[in-house]
Amino acid sequence: MIGAEEGATEATVPAKFRGLEVDGIAENALEESSLKKLTFADDLSVYFSIGAYAFNLSSIEEIAGFPADISMIDYNALAGLKNLKSITVSGEGEFSVENGALIQTDEGGAKILRLLPAASEPQANYDKESKTYTVSGFSQVFNHAASYNQFIENVVVGADVSRVQEDAFSHIKLASVTMEGDEDEYNGVSDVMIEGGAFTAHKDLKIYVPATDDSQMRTWLSNSKNYIYGHNLLVHPVACSRTDAHIHGVRNTLASGSYAGYDITLNDSNRTIDIEAQYSIMGHSAPDLFQEYEG
């Protein structure tokens, strides 16, 4: 396992060091390091591994020669690369780079977005004017894949995406997350799995689901197998065009007035909102959903 000398700005991960085979980068090994560029040797051991949070909050801007055939990589190995601008891959294997992003292709040929460089504008599926990134062409977005991204403000999850993993878009102050699907069916993407914490939750975030009204929205939420159901106070039908702070909420008892700066008004007649509902999701009660974003 390796580390880097304090103050170093460039380093190469060698195949051997002082006659001994280098078998990996240890957990937290380069965390908060001053490195700007990290290069991997071409002839690394087939048993080479990368531990959890190996590069977390480091200064690394460039990764060169990431091994395409690496198989022993921790779930959180690539977390916290907030300064990364570019990554290249060496050799043949599951990993490759497409449009600047690190991609993993599974045995069935499905593509997984593993890492979108946080300090570089996305090269594909990105609208500069609206700062919207559309997740499409991938079966999954991996844990921490787009965390700390400095360019994304809105995310659209395509109907072809089956899973967005925990912390995939964490540490980003998002304005909106839109779930694509057929509004007439209103459960067109109910098979997508959105894990808890996939998106940074804060009181200004709006989550749009494929629905034309509140009734369809509730049906979609009920059919969905993801965490969004526990974020009712942030959810809107995709047809909602209001730009002010408002909620659609949980409807089962009478409520009026405002809550956390949100206007409580009904879009459907003869329906009420219970904003004090103490439901929980992933251990978080309703008020926790209004915690301000912290970078």
Coordinates of C-alpha atoms in Angstrom, one line a residue:
M1 CA 0.0 0.0 0.0
I2 CA 1.3 3.5 -0.7
G3 CA 1.0 7.1 0.3
A4 CA 2.6 10.4 -0.8
E5 CA 5.3 12.6 0.7
E6 CA 3.9 15.8 2.3
G7 CA 4.1 18.7 0.0
A8 CA 4.5 16.6 -3.2
T9 CA 2.4 17.8 -6.2
E10 CA 3.0 14.8 -8.6
A11 CA 3.4 11.1 -7.9
T12 CA 3.4 7.8 -9.8
V13 CA 2.0 4.6 -8.4
P14 CA 4.8 2.1 -9.2
A15 CA 4.5 -1.6 -9.8
K16 CA 7.3 -2.2 -7.4
F17 CA 9.0 -0.2 -4.6
R18 CA 12.4 -1.1 -3.2
G19 CA 12.0 -4.6 -4.7
L20 CA 8.6 -5.2 -3.3
E21 CA 5.4 -5.4 -5.3
V22 CA 2.9 -2.5 -4.7
D23 CA -0.4 -4.1 -4.2
G24 CA -2.7 -1.1 -3.7
I25 CA -3.5 2.3 -2.4
A26 CA -4.7 2.1 1.2
E27 CA -7.9 3.5 2.7
N28 CA -7.5 7.3 3.2
A29 CA -3.9 7.1 1.9
L30 CA -4.0 10.3 -0.2
E31 CA -6.7 12.0 1.7
E32 CA -6.3 15.8 1.8
S33 CA -2.9 15.4 0.0
S34 CA -1.3 18.3 -1.9
L35 CA -0.9 16.1 -5.1
K36 CA -2.0 17.7 -8.4
K37 CA -1.3 14.8 -10.7
L38 CA -1.4 11.1 -10.0
T39 CA -0.1 8.6 -12.6
F40 CA -0.5 4.8 -12.5
A41 CA 2.2 2.5 -13.8
D42 CA 1.2 0.3 -16.7
D43 CA 2.3 -3.0 -15.1
L44 CA 0.5 -3.0 -11.8
S45 CA -0.3 -6.3 -10.1
V46 CA -3.5 -8.0 -11.1
Y47 CA -4.4 -7.9 -7.4
F48 CA -3.9 -4.2 -7.1
S49 CA -6.6 -2.5 -5.0
I50 CA -7.8 1.0 -4.0
G51 CA -9.3 1.5 -0.5
A52 CA -12.1 3.6 0.7
Y53 CA -11.7 7.4 0.5
A54 CA -8.2 7.0 -0.9
F55 CA -8.2 10.4 -2.5
N56 CA -10.9 12.2 -0.4
L57 CA -10.6 16.0 -0.4
S58 CA -7.2 15.9 -2.0
S59 CA -5.9 18.5 -4.5
I60 CA -5.7 16.0 -7.3
E61 CA -6.6 17.6 -10.7
E62 CA -5.4 14.9 -13.0
I63 CA -5.4 11.1 -12.9
A64 CA -3.4 9.4 -15.7
G65 CA -3.4 5.7 -16.6
F66 CA -6.1 4.5 -14.3
P67 CA -6.0 0.7 -14.7
A68 CA -8.9 -0.5 -16.9
D69 CA -8.8 -4.0 -15.5
I70 CA -8.8 -3.1 -11.8
S71 CA -11.3 -5.3 -9.9
M72 CA -10.6 -4.7 -6.3
I73 CA -11.8 -1.2 -5.8
D74 CA -13.8 -0.1 -2.7
Y75 CA -17.3 1.2 -3.1
N76 CA -16.1 4.6 -1.8
A77 CA -12.7 4.6 -3.4
L78 CA -13.3 7.6 -5.7
A79 CA -15.2 9.7 -3.2
G80 CA -14.2 13.3 -2.6
L81 CA -12.2 14.1 -5.7
K82 CA -13.6 17.6 -5.7
N83 CA -10.7 19.2 -7.6
L84 CA -10.5 16.6 -10.4
K85 CA -10.4 18.0 -14.0
S86 CA -9.5 15.0 -16.1
I87 CA -8.9 11.2 -16.0
T88 CA -7.5 8.8 -18.5
V89 CA -7.5 5.0 -18.5
S90 CA -4.7 2.5 -19.5
G91 CA -5.1 -1.0 -20.8
E92 CA -8.2 -3.1 -21.4
G93 CA -10.9 -4.0 -19.0
E94 CA -14.2 -2.9 -17.5
F95 CA -13.2 0.7 -17.1
S96 CA -12.9 3.3 -19.9
V97 CA -13.3 7.0 -20.4
E98 CA -16.1 8.4 -22.5
N99 CA -16.6 12.2 -23.0
G100 CA -14.2 12.8 -20.1
A101 CA -16.1 10.6 -17.6
L102 CA -15.0 7.3 -16.1
I103 CA -17.3 4.5 -17.2
Q104 CA -17.6 0.9 -16.1
T105 CA -19.2 -1.7 -18.4
D106 CA -20.6 -4.7 -16.6
E107 CA -20.6 -8.3 -18.0
G108 CA -24.0 -7.7 -19.6
G109 CA -22.7 -4.7 -21.5
A110 CA -24.6 -2.1 -19.4
K111 CA -22.7 1.1 -18.7
I112 CA -22.3 2.6 -15.2
L113 CA -21.3 6.2 -14.6
R114 CA -18.4 5.9 -12.1
L115 CA -16.9 9.3 -12.0
L116 CA -17.7 12.7 -13.6
P117 CA -14.8 15.1 -13.0
A118 CA -16.1 17.6 -10.4
A119 CA -13.9 20.5 -11.6
S120 CA -14.6 20.2 -15.3
E121 CA -17.7 21.0 -17.2
P122 CA -19.5 17.8 -18.4
Q123 CA -18.6 17.1 -22.1
A124 CA -21.9 15.4 -22.9
N125 CA -25.6 15.6 -21.9
Y126 CA -25.0 19.0 -20.4
D127 CA -26.8 22.3 -21.2
K128 CA -24.6 25.3 -20.3
E129 CA -27.3 27.9 -20.3
S130 CA -29.5 26.1 -17.7
K131 CA -26.6 24.2 -16.1
T132 CA -28.6 21.0 -16.5
Y133 CA -27.0 17.6 -16.6
T134 CA -29.1 14.8 -18.1
V135 CA -28.3 11.3 -16.9
S136 CA -28.9 9.0 -19.9
G137 CA -27.2 6.1 -21.6
F138 CA -26.3 4.6 -18.2
S139 CA -28.0 1.8 -16.3
Q140 CA -26.6 3.2 -13.0
V141 CA -25.0 6.3 -11.5
F142 CA -22.4 5.0 -9.0
N143 CA -21.9 6.1 -5.4
H144 CA -20.2 9.6 -5.4
A145 CA -20.0 9.6 -9.2
A146 CA -21.0 13.3 -9.6
S147 CA -20.5 14.6 -6.0
Y148 CA -18.9 18.1 -5.6
N149 CA -19.5 18.9 -9.2
Q150 CA -19.0 22.7 -9.7
F151 CA -21.1 23.1 -12.8
I152 CA -24.3 21.2 -12.3
E153 CA -27.3 23.0 -10.9
N154 CA -30.1 20.8 -12.3
V155 CA -30.3 17.1 -12.9
V156 CA -32.6 15.1 -15.2
V157 CA -32.7 11.4 -14.6
G158 CA -33.5 9.6 -17.9
A159 CA -36.1 6.9 -18.1
D160 CA -33.3 4.5 -19.1
V161 CA -31.6 4.8 -15.7
S162 CA -32.4 2.0 -13.3
R163 CA -30.5 3.1 -10.2
V164 CA -28.9 6.3 -8.7
Q165 CA -26.8 5.2 -5.8
E166 CA -26.2 6.8 -2.4
D167 CA -24.3 10.2 -2.6
A168 CA -24.2 10.1 -6.4
F169 CA -25.0 13.9 -6.5
S170 CA -24.1 14.8 -3.0
H171 CA -22.4 18.1 -2.0
I172 CA -24.1 20.0 -4.9
K173 CA -26.6 22.7 -4.2
L174 CA -29.1 21.6 -6.8
A175 CA -32.1 23.7 -7.9
S176 CA -34.1 20.7 -9.3
V177 CA -34.1 17.0 -10.0
T178 CA -36.5 15.9 -12.7
M179 CA -37.5 12.2 -13.2
E180 CA -38.3 11.6 -16.8
G181 CA -41.2 9.4 -17.8
D182 CA -44.6 9.4 -19.5
E183 CA -46.9 11.8 -17.8
D184 CA -49.9 10.0 -19.0
E185 CA -48.7 6.8 -17.3
Y186 CA -47.3 8.8 -14.3
N187 CA -45.4 5.7 -13.1
G188 CA -43.2 5.5 -16.2
V189 CA -40.0 5.4 -14.2
S190 CA -41.3 3.7 -11.1
D191 CA -38.6 1.0 -11.6
V192 CA -35.8 3.4 -10.9
M193 CA -34.1 3.1 -7.6
I194 CA -33.0 6.4 -6.0
E195 CA -31.0 5.6 -2.8
G196 CA -31.1 7.8 0.3
G197 CA -28.8 10.8 0.0
A198 CA -28.4 10.4 -3.8
F199 CA -29.1 14.1 -4.1
T200 CA -28.2 16.8 -1.5
A201 CA -31.5 17.7 0.1
H202 CA -32.1 21.3 1.1
K203 CA -35.1 23.5 1.4
D204 CA -34.7 25.1 -2.1
L205 CA -34.5 21.8 -4.0
K206 CA -37.5 20.8 -6.1
I207 CA -38.0 17.2 -7.2
Y208 CA -40.2 16.8 -10.2
V209 CA -41.9 13.5 -11.0
P210 CA -43.8 12.4 -14.1
A211 CA -47.3 13.6 -13.3
T212 CA -49.7 16.2 -14.5
D213 CA -51.4 16.9 -11.2
D214 CA -51.2 16.1 -7.5
S215 CA -53.3 12.9 -7.7
Q216 CA -50.9 11.4 -10.3
M217 CA -48.0 12.6 -8.2
R218 CA -49.2 10.7 -5.2
T219 CA -49.8 7.6 -7.3
W220 CA -46.2 7.8 -8.7
L221 CA -44.8 8.2 -5.2
S222 CA -46.8 5.2 -4.0
N223 CA -45.6 3.0 -6.8
S224 CA -42.0 4.2 -6.6
K225 CA -39.4 2.0 -4.8
N226 CA -37.1 4.8 -3.9
Y227 CA -36.4 7.4 -1.2
I228 CA -38.4 10.2 -2.9
Y229 CA -41.6 9.1 -1.1
G230 CA -40.1 10.4 2.2
H231 CA -39.3 13.8 0.6
N232 CA -43.0 14.7 -0.1
L233 CA -42.4 18.3 0.9
L234 CA -39.9 18.7 -1.9
V235 CA -41.9 16.9 -4.6
H236 CA -43.8 18.5 -7.4
P237 CA -45.7 17.2 -10.5
V238 CA -43.5 17.9 -13.6
A239 CA -46.4 20.0 -14.8
C240 CA -46.1 22.4 -11.9
S241 CA -45.0 25.7 -13.2
R242 CA -44.9 27.7 -9.9
T243 CA -41.5 29.3 -9.2
D244 CA -42.2 30.5 -5.7
A245 CA -41.5 28.5 -2.5
H246 CA -44.5 26.2 -2.0
I247 CA -45.3 22.6 -1.1
H248 CA -47.6 19.9 -2.3
G249 CA -47.1 17.9 0.8
V250 CA -48.8 15.0 2.5
R251 CA -52.6 15.1 2.4
N252 CA -54.4 13.6 5.3
T253 CA -55.5 16.3 7.8
L254 CA -56.2 20.0 7.9
A255 CA -53.4 22.6 7.8
S256 CA -53.0 26.2 6.7
G257 CA -50.5 29.1 6.8
S258 CA -46.9 28.5 6.1
Y259 CA -44.0 26.3 7.1
A260 CA -40.3 26.9 6.8
G261 CA -41.0 29.8 4.5
Y262 CA -43.2 27.7 2.2
D263 CA -46.6 28.8 1.0
I264 CA -49.2 26.2 1.8
T265 CA -51.9 26.3 -0.9
L266 CA -53.9 23.5 -2.4
N267 CA -53.7 22.7 -6.1
D268 CA -56.5 20.2 -5.8
S269 CA -59.9 21.1 -4.4
N270 CA -61.2 19.4 -1.3
R271 CA -57.8 18.2 -0.3
T272 CA -55.7 19.2 2.7
I273 CA -52.1 19.1 3.8
D274 CA -50.6 17.7 7.0
I275 CA -47.2 19.5 7.1
E276 CA -46.5 18.2 10.6
A277 CA -46.5 14.5 9.7
Q278 CA -43.7 12.8 11.6
Y279 CA -43.0 10.1 9.1
S280 CA -39.4 9.1 8.7
I281 CA -37.2 7.8 5.9
M282 CA -33.7 6.5 6.3
G283 CA -33.9 7.7 9.9
H284 CA -34.7 11.3 8.9
S285 CA -38.0 12.9 10.1
A286 CA -39.8 15.5 8.0
P287 CA -38.2 18.6 9.4
D288 CA -34.7 17.2 8.7
L289 CA -35.5 17.5 5.0
F290 CA -35.3 21.3 5.3
Q291 CA -31.7 21.4 6.5
E292 CA -29.7 23.9 4.5
Y293 CA -27.1 22.6 2.1
E294 CA -23.6 22.6 3.4
G295 CA -20.7 22.2 0.9

